[in-house]
CSV table of C-alpha atoms in Angstrom, one decimal:
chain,number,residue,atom,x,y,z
A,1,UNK,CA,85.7,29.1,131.3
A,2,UNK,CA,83.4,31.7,133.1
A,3,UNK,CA,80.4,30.9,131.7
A,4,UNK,CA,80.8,26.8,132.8
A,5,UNK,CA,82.1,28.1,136.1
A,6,UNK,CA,78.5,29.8,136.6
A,7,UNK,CA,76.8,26.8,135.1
A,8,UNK,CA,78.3,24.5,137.5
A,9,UNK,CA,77.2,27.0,140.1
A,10,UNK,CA,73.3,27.3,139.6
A,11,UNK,CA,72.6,23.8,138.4
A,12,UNK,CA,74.3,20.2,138.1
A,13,UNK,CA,74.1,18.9,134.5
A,14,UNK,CA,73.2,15.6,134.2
A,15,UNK,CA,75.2,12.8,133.3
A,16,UNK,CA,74.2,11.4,129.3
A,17,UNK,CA,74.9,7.5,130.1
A,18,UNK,CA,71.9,5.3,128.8
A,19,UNK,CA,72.5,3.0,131.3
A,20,UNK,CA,71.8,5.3,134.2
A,21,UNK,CA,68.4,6.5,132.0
A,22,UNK,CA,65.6,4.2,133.9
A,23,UNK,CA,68.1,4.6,137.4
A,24,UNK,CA,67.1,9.1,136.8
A,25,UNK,CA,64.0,8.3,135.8
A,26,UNK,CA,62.5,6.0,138.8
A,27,UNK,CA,63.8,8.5,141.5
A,28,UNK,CA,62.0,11.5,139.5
A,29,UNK,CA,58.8,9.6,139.1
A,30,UNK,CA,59.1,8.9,142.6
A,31,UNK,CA,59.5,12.5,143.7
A,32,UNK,CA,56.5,13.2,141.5
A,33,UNK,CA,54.5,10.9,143.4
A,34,UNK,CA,54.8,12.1,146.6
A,35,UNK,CA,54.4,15.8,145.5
A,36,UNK,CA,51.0,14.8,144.2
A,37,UNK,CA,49.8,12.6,147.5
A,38,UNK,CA,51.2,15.9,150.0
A,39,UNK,CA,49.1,18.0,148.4
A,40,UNK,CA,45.7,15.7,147.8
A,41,UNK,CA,46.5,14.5,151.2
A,42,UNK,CA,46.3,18.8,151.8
A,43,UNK,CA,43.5,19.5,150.1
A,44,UNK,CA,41.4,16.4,151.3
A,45,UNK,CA,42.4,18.0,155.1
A,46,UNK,CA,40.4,21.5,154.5
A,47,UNK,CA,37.8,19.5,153.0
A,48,UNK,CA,37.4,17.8,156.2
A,49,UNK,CA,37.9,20.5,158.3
A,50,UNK,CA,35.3,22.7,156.6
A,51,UNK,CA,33.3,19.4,156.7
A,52,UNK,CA,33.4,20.1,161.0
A,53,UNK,CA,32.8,23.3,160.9
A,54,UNK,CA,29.6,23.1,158.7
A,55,UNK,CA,28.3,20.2,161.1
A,56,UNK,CA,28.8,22.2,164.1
A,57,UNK,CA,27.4,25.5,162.4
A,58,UNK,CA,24.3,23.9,162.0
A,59,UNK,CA,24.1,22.0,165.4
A,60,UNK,CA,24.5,25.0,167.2
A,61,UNK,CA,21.8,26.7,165.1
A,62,UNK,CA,19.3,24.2,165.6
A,63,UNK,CA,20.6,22.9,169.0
A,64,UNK,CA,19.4,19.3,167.9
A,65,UNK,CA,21.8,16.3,168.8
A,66,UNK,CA,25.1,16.4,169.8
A,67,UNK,CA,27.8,16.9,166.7
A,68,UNK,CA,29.5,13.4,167.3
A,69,UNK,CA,25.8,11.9,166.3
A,70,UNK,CA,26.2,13.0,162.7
A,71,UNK,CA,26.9,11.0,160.0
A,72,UNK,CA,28.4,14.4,158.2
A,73,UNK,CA,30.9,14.8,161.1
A,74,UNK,CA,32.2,11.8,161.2
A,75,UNK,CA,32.5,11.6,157.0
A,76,UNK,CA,35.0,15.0,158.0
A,77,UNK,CA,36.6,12.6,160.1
A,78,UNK,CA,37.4,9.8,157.9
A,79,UNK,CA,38.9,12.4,155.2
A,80,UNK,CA,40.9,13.9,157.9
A,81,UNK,CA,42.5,10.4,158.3
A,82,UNK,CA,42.7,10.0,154.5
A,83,UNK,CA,44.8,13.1,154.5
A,84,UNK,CA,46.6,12.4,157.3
A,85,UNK,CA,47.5,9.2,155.8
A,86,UNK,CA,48.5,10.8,152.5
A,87,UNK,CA,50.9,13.1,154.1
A,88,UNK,CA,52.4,10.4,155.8
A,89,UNK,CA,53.0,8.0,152.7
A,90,UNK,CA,54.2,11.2,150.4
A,91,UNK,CA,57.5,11.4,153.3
A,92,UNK,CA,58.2,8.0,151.9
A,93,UNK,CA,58.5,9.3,147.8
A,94,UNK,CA,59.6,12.9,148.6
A,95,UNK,CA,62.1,14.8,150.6
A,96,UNK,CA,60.9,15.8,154.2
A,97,UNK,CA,62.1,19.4,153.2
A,98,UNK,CA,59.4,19.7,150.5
A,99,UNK,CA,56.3,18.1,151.8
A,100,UNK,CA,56.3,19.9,155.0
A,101,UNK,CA,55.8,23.7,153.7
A,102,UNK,CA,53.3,21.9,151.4
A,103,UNK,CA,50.7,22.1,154.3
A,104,UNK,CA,49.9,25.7,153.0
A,105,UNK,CA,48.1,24.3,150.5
A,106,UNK,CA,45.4,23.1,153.0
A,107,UNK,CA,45.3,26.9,154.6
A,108,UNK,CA,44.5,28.0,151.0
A,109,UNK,CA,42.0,25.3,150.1
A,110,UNK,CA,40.1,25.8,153.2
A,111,UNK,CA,40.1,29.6,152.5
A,112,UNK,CA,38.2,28.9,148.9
A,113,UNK,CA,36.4,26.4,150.4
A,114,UNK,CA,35.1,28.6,153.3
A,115,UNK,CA,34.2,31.4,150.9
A,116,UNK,CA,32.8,28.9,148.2
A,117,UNK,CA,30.2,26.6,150.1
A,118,UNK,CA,30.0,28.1,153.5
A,119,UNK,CA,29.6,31.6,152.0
A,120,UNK,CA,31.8,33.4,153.9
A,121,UNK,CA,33.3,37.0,152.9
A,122,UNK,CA,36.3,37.2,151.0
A,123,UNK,CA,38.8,39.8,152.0
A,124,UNK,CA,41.4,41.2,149.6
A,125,UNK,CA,43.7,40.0,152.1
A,126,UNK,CA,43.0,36.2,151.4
A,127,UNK,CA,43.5,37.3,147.8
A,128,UNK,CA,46.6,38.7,148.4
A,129,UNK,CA,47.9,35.9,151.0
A,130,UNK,CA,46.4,33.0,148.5
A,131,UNK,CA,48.4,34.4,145.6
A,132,UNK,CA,51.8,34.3,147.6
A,133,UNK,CA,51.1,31.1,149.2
A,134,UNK,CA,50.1,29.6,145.6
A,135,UNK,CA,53.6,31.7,144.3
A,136,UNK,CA,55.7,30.1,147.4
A,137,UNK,CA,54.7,26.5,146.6
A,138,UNK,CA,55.4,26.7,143.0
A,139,UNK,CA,58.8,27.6,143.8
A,140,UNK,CA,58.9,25.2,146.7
A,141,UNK,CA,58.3,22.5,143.7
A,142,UNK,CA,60.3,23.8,141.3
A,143,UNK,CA,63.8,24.6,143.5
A,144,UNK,CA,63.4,21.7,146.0
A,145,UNK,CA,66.0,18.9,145.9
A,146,UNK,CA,64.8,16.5,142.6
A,147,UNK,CA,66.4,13.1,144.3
A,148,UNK,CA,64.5,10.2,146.4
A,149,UNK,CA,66.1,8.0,148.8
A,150,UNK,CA,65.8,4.7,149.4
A,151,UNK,CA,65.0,4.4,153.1
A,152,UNK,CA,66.8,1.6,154.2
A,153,UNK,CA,67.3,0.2,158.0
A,154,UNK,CA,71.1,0.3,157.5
A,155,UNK,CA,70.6,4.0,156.2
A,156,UNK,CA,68.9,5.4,159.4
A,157,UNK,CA,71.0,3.8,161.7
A,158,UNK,CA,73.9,5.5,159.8
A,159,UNK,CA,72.1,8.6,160.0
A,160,UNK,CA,71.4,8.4,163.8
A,161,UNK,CA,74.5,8.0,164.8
A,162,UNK,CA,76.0,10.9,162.7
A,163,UNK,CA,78.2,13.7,164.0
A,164,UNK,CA,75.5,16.1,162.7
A,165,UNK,CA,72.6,14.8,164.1
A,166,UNK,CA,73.6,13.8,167.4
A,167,UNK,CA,75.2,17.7,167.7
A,168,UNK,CA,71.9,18.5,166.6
A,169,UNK,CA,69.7,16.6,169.0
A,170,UNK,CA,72.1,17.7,172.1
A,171,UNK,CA,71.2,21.2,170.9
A,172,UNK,CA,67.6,20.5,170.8
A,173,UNK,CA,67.1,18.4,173.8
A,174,UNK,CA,68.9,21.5,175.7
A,175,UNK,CA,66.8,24.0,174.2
A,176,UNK,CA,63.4,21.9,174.8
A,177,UNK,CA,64.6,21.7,178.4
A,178,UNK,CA,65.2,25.6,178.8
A,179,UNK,CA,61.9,26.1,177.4
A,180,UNK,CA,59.8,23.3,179.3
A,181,UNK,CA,61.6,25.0,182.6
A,182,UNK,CA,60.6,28.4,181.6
A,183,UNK,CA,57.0,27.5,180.7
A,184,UNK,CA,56.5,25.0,184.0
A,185,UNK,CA,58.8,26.5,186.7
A,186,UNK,CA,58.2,29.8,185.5
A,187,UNK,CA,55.0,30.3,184.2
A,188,UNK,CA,56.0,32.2,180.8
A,189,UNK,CA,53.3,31.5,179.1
A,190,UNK,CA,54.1,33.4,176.0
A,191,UNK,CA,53.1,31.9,172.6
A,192,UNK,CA,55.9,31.6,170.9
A,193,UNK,CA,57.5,29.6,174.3
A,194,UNK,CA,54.4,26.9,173.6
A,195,UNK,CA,54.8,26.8,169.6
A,196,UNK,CA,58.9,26.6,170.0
A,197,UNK,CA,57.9,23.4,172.3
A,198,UNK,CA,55.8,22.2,170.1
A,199,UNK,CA,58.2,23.2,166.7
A,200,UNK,CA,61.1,20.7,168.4
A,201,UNK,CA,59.0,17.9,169.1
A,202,UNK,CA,57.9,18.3,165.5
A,203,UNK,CA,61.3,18.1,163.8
A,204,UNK,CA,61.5,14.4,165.7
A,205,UNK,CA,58.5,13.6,164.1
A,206,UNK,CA,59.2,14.3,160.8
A,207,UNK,CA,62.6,12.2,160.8
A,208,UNK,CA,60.7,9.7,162.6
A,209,UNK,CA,57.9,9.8,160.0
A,210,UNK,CA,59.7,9.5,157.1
A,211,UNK,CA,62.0,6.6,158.5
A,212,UNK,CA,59.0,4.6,159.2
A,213,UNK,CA,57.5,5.7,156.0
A,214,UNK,CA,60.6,4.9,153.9
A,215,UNK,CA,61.2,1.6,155.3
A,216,UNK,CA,57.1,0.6,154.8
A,217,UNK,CA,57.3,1.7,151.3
A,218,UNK,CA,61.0,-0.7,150.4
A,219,UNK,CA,59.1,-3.1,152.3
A,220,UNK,CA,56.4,-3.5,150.0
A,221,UNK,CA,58.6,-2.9,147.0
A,222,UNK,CA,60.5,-6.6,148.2
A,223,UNK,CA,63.3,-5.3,150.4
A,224,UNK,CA,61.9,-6.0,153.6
A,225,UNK,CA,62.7,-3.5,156.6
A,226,UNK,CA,60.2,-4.3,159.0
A,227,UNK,CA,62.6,-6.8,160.8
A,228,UNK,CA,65.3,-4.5,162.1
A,229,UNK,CA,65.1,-2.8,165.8
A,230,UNK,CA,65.9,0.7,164.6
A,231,UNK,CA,62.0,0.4,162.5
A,232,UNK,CA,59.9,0.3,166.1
A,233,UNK,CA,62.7,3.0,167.6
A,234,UNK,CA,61.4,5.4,165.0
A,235,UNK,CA,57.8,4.1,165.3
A,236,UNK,CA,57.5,4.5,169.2
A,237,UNK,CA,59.5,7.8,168.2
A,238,UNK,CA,56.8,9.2,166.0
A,239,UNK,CA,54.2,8.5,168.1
A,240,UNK,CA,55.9,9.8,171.4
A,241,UNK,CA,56.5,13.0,169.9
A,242,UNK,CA,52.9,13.1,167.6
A,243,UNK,CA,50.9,12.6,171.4
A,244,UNK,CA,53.2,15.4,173.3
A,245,UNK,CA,53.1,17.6,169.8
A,246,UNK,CA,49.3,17.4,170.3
A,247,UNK,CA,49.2,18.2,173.7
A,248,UNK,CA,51.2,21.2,173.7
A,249,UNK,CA,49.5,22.3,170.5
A,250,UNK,CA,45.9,21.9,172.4
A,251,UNK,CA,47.4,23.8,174.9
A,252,UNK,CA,48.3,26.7,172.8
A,253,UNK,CA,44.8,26.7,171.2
A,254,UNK,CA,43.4,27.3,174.8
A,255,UNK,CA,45.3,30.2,175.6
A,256,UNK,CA,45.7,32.4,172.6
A,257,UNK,CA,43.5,32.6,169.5
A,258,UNK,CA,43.5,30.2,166.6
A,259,UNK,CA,44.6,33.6,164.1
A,260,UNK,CA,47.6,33.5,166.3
A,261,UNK,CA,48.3,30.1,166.6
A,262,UNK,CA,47.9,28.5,163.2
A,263,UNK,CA,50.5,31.2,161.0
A,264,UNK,CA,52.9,30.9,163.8
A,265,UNK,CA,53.0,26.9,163.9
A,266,UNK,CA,53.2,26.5,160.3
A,267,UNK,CA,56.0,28.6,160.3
A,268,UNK,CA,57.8,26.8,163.5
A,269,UNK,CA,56.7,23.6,162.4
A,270,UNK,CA,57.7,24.3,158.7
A,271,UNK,CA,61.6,25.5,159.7
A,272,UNK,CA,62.1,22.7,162.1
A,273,UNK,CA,61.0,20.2,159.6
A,274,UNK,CA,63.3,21.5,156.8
A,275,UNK,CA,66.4,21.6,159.5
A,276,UNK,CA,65.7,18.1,160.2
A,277,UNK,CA,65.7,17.0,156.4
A,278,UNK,CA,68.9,18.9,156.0
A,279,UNK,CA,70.9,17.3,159.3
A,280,UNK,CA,69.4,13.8,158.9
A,281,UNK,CA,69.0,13.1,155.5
A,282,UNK,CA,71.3,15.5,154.2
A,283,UNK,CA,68.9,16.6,151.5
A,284,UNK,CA,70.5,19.4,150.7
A,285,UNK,CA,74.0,17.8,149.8
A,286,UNK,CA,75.0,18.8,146.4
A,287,UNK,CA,72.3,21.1,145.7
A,288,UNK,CA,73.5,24.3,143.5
A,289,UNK,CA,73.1,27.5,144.9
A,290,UNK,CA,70.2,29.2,143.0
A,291,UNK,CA,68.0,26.5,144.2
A,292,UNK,CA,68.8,26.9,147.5
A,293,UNK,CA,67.6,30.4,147.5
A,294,UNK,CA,64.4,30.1,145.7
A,295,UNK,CA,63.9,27.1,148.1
A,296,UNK,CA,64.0,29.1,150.8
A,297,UNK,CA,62.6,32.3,149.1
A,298,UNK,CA,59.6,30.2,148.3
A,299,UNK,CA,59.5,28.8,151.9
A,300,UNK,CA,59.0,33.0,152.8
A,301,UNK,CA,56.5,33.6,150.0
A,302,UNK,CA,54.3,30.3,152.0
A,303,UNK,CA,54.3,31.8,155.5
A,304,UNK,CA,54.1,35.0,154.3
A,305,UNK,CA,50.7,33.8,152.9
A,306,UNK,CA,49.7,31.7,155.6
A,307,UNK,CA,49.8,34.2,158.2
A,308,UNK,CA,48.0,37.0,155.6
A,309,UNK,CA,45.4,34.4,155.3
A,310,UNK,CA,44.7,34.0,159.1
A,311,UNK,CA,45.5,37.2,160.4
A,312,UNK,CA,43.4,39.6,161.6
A,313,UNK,CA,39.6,37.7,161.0
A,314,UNK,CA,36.6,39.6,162.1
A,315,UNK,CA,35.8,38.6,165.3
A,316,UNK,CA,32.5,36.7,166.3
A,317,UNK,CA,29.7,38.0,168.3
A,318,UNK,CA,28.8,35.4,170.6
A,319,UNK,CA,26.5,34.8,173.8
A,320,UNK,CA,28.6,36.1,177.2
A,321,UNK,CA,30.1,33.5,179.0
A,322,UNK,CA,29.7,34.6,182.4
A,323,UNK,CA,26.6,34.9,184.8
A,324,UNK,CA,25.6,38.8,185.8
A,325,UNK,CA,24.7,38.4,189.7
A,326,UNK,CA,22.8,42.0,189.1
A,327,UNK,CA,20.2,40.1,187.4
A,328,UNK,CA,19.5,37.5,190.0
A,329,UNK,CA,16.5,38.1,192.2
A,330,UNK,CA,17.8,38.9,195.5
A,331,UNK,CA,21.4,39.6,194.8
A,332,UNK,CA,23.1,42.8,195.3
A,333,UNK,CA,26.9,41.5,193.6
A,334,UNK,CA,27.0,42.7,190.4
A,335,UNK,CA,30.4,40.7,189.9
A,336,UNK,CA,30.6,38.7,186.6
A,337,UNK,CA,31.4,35.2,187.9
A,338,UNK,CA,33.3,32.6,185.8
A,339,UNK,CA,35.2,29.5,186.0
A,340,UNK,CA,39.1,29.6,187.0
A,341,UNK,CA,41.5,28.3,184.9
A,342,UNK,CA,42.8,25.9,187.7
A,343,UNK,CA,39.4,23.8,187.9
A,344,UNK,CA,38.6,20.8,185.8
A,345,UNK,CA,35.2,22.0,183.9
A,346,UNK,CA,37.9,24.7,182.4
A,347,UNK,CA,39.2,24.1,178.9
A,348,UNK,CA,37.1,21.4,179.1
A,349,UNK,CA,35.5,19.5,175.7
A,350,UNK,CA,32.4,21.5,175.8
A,351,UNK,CA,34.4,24.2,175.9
A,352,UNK,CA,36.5,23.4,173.1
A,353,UNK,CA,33.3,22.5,170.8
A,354,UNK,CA,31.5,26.2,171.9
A,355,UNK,CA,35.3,27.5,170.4
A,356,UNK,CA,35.0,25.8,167.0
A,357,UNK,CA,31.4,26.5,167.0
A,358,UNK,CA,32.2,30.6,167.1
A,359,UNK,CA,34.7,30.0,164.4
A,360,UNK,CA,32.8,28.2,162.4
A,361,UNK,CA,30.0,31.1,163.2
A,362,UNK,CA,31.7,33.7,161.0
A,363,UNK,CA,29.6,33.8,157.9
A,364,UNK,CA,26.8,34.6,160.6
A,365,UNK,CA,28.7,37.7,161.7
A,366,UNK,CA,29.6,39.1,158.9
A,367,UNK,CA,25.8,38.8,157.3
């Protein structure tokens, strides 16, 4: 009696019916699926992103035409929107709780590939923070819920209109107000007020995401769900919350560094994502204990690895940014002049492109 009682309590046994064989089967297949397109869709993102940052590398060292004129560039671009692409059909196969901590596989990926083609130095630390990352998504796989839904229209609307979710989204919309007030009216500026911002607009988009991704994917399998209202609420949704997402996220990158920003969003982005699976979907319902834990202690092994990875990066000697009056003929100010943050030429694109062109400057440093 006490060993089934601890049976029932670490896993469900499955129910030996023939007829329910293909009906197991299908949704396993399924969840299979979109575990392999998250993390191609991953992988095919560092590729691109290294892509960039070997184009504007080698701009900068030969200072020939602009970056956008390369056909290399824009080949980085097209497998960013492959990847992108990929990470949005996988929400369709696979629960929204699993694919979203599978973005550590394009920190890792773009770690090897950095070290691999563009001959950068490998620390133990990216060692070290690769091996838990690789140790947090296996256990991510293994412990995440096994079942697929079948996105419907009927389904979401149910969902939206939930005691859960609608107690959740009061709670959020109050929290995003707080912190909006706090980083407008009061100028906190403080990182972790921009990436919380930027954390709740996320969680939208990932219910938003994998509605609209669902309800594409029974669409083309014959149930058609492209003729319901609730379909373009959760597509103006997604991209309502992608474009602000963006914006705050852009605005993080220009006032703190990117080995600050990118462990700390993953990790936001990552929690809010896996709280929104669980209110909306409910895709932890009926999931045994043990797996829970693992879930979530693979979730810690990922960020832990993540921010390992892109902590703490040598920093890049570049050219000073500012003008030394002392050196101009005739001019006794020796004040270092640059631009104010309240003007338009600050932050602006060139700006950005000198940023990315530093990072992507690190082999150069540490040669």
């Amino acid at each position: 009696m006490a060993n089934s009682s601890m049976e029932s309590l670490f896993y469900q046994k499955p129910v030996k019916n023939a007829t329910q064989a293909p009906d197991i089967d299908r949704p396993y297949k399924a969840y299979l699926v979109g575990i392999i397109i998250a993390i191609c869709g991953n992988f095919l993102i560092s590729i691109s992103l290294n892509i960039q940052k070997y184009t504007h590398v080698r701009q900068s060292q030969h200072g020939s035409k602009p970056y956008y004129t390369c056909a290399l560039w824009w080949c980085g671009i097209i497998l960013m929107g492959v990847g992108e692409l990929g990470n949005f059909a996988a929400y369709g196969f696979a629960p929204a709780s699993l694919i979203a901590p599978l973005g550590c596989v394009s920190v890792i990926a773009s770690a090897i590939i950095s070290v691999v083609f563009l001959k950068e130095t490998l620390r133990a630390s990216d060692i070290l923070g690769g091996a838990l990352a690789v140790t947090g998504t296996y256990l991510l796989v293994t412990f995440a819920p096994h079942t697929t839904q079948h996105i419907t229209a009927h389904m979401v609307q149910r969902y939206a209109v939930s005691w859960q979710f609608l107690t959740y989204l009061c709670i959020e919309i109050i929290a995003f107000c707080v912190l909006l007030y706090l980083y407008k009216r009061r100028n906190l500026k403080h990182i972790v007020v921009v990436l919380m911002l930027v954390a709740l607009l996320a969680s939208l988009t990932v219910i938003s995401v994998k509605a609209v991704s669902g309800m594409i994917t029974e669409s083309v399998e014959g149930s058609l769900q492209l003729t319901y209202p609730i379909f373009y609420v959760m597509l103006v949704v997604m991209v309502a919350s992608c474009a602000f997402q963006i914006k705050f996220l852009n605005q993080a990158m220009k006032m703190f560094d990117a080995t600050e920003v990118v462990p700390i969003n993953f990790v936001f982005f990552t929690a809010s994502a896996i709280v929104a699976g669980i209110v909306f979907y409910q895709e932890f319902y009926g999931l045994a204990l043990l797996n829970i834990l693992m879930f979530l202690f693979g979730c810690l092994l990922s960020f832990l690895g993540v921010f390992i990875i892109a902590r703490n990066r040598p920093k890049i000697k570049t050219e000073r940014p500012f003008i030394d009056m002392g050196q101009v003929p005739g001019r006794r100010c020796t004040d270092k002049v640059q631009p104010e943050a309240k003007r338009i030429t600050y932050g602006s694109l060139a700006a950005k492109i000198l940023h990315l062109d530093k990072l992507g400057g690190q082999q150069e440093s540490s040669t």
